[in-house]
XYZ file of C-alpha atoms in Angstrom:
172
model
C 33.513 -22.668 205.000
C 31.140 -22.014 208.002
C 32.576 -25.207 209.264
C 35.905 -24.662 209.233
C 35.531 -21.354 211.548
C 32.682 -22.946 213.883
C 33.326 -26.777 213.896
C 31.780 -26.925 217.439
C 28.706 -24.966 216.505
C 27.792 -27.399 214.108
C 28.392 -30.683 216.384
C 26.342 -28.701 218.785
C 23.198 -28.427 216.211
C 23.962 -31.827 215.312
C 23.631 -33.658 218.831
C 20.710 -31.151 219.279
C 18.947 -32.250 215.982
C 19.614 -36.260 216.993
C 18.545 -35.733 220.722
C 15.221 -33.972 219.417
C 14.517 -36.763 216.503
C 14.913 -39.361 218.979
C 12.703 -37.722 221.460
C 10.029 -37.065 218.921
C 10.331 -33.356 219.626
C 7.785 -31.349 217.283
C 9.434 -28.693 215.251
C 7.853 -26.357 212.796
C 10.316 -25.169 209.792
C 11.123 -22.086 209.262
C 12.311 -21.188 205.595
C 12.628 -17.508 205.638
C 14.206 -16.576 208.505
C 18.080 -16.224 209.517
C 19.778 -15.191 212.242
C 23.438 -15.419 213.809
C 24.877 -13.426 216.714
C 22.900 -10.406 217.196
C 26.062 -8.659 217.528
C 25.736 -5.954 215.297
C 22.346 -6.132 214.267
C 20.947 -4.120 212.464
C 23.810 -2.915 210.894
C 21.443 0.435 210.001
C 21.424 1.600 213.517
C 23.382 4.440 214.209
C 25.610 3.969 217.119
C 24.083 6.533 219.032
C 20.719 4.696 219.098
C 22.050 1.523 220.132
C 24.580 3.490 222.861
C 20.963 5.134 224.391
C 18.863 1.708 224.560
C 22.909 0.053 225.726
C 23.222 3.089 228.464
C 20.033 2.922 229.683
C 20.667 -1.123 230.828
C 24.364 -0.127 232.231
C 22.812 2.956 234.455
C 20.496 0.267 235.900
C 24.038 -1.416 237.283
C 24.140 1.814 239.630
C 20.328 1.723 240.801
C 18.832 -2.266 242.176
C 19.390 -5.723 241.450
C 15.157 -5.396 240.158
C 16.206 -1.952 237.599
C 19.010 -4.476 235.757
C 16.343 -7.835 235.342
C 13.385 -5.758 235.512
C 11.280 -9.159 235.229
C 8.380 -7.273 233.894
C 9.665 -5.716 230.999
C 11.504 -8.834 229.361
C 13.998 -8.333 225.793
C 12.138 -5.680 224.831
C 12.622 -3.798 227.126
C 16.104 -3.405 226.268
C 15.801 -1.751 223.260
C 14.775 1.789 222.915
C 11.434 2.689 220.826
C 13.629 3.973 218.321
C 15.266 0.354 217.659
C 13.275 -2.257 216.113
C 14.786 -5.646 218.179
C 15.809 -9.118 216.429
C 12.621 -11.316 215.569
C 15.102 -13.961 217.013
C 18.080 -13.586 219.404
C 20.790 -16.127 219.010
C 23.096 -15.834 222.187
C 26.276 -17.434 220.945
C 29.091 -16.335 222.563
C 30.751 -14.416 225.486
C 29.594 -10.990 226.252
C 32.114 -8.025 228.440
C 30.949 -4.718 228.696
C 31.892 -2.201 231.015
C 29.842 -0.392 233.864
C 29.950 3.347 234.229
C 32.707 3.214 237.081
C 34.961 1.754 234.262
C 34.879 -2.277 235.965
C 34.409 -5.222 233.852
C 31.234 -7.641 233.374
C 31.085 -10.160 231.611
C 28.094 -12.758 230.398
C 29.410 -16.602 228.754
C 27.014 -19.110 227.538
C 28.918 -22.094 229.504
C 29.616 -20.321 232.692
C 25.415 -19.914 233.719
C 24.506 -21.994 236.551
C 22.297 -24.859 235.120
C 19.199 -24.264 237.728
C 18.991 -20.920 236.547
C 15.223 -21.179 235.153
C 14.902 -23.227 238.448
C 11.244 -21.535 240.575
C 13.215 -22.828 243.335
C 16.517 -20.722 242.201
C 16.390 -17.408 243.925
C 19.467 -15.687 242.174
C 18.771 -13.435 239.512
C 21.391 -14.228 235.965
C 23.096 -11.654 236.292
C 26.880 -11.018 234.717
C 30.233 -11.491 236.712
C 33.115 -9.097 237.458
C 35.103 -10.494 234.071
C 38.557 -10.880 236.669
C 40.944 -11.217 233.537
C 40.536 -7.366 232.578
C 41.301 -4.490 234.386
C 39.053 -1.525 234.876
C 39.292 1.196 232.241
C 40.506 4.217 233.483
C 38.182 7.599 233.435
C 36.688 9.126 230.352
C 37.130 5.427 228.342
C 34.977 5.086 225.336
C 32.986 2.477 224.508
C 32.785 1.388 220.649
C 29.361 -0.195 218.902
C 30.838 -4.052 219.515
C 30.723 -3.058 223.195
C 27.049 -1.483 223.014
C 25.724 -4.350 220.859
C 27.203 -6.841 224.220
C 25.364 -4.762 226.691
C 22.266 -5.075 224.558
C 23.103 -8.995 224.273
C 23.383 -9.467 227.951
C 20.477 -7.233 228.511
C 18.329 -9.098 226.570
C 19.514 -12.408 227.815
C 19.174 -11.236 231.607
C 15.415 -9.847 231.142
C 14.592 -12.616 229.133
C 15.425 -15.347 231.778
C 13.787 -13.083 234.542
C 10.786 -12.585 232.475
C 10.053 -16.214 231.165
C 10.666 -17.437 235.034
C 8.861 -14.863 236.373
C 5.782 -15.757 233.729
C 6.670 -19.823 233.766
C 7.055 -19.786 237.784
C 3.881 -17.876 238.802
C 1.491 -20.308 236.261
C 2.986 -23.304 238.383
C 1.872 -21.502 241.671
């Protein structure tokens, strides 16, 4: 079944699993844990705690570059202390959101530069002007979907700042 809807996930996992066998890549199994696209997780989250922790990442957009990564708070940061994050975040697919002025952004898996975890690559990950939507006009309304993207791209953003930040300074 899962197959038939995801045929390139799986021949992704695949070449992964044969790359990391013939590498001799250690792995430790994991047999009680499950996780897919943390869209919508958890589904007991009102919408109005995942809107706060999603607002508070799309009123950075308005501040500094350093407010949206903030490299010192990494995922968790993005969720409020009334949301309990993922153990595990699976980013698997593309991510638009809007800001507060109503333009599009937009965060894709296959469109991030490949030196992004580069020390020597000084742009921060941050998401693109999504060029295929037009701008929402005033008063729009965003729906939990949207809110569980920002916190996706959030998470993703501050992760990558956080573990280069961490990962670039121990190689100093």
């Amino acid at each position: 079944f899962f197959y038939d809807q995801y045929p390139l996930l799986y021949a992704e996992m695949f070449a992964y699993s044969m790359a990391a066998a013939d590498l001799d890549l250690p792995h430790t199994l994991v047999n009680d844990l499950f996780t897919g696209c943390m869209t919508h997780w958890p589904r007991s989250d009102s919408v109005e705690t995942v809107a706060a922790s999603a607002q508070r990442f799309i009123d950075a957009f308005d501040s500094s570059t350093e407010d949206v990564i903030l490299s010192s708070g990494g995922t968790k940061s993005c969720f409020g202390s009334d949301m309990i994050p993922p153990p595990l975040l699976h980013y698997c697919q593309r991510y638009p959101f809007r800001l507060n002025d109503g333009q599009w952004r937009v965060l894709a898996k296959r469109r991030v530069a490949h030196d992004t975890l580069d020390c020597d690559h000084d742009e921060a990950l941050l998401p693109w002007q999504d060029e295929g939507k037009e701008p929402s006009p005033r008063g729009f309304k965003r729906d939990r979907e949207e809110y569980w993207h920002v916190l996706g791209v959030c998470a993703v953003v501050r992760g990558v700042a956080y573990a280069k930040r961490i990962g670039c300074a121990s190689l100093a």
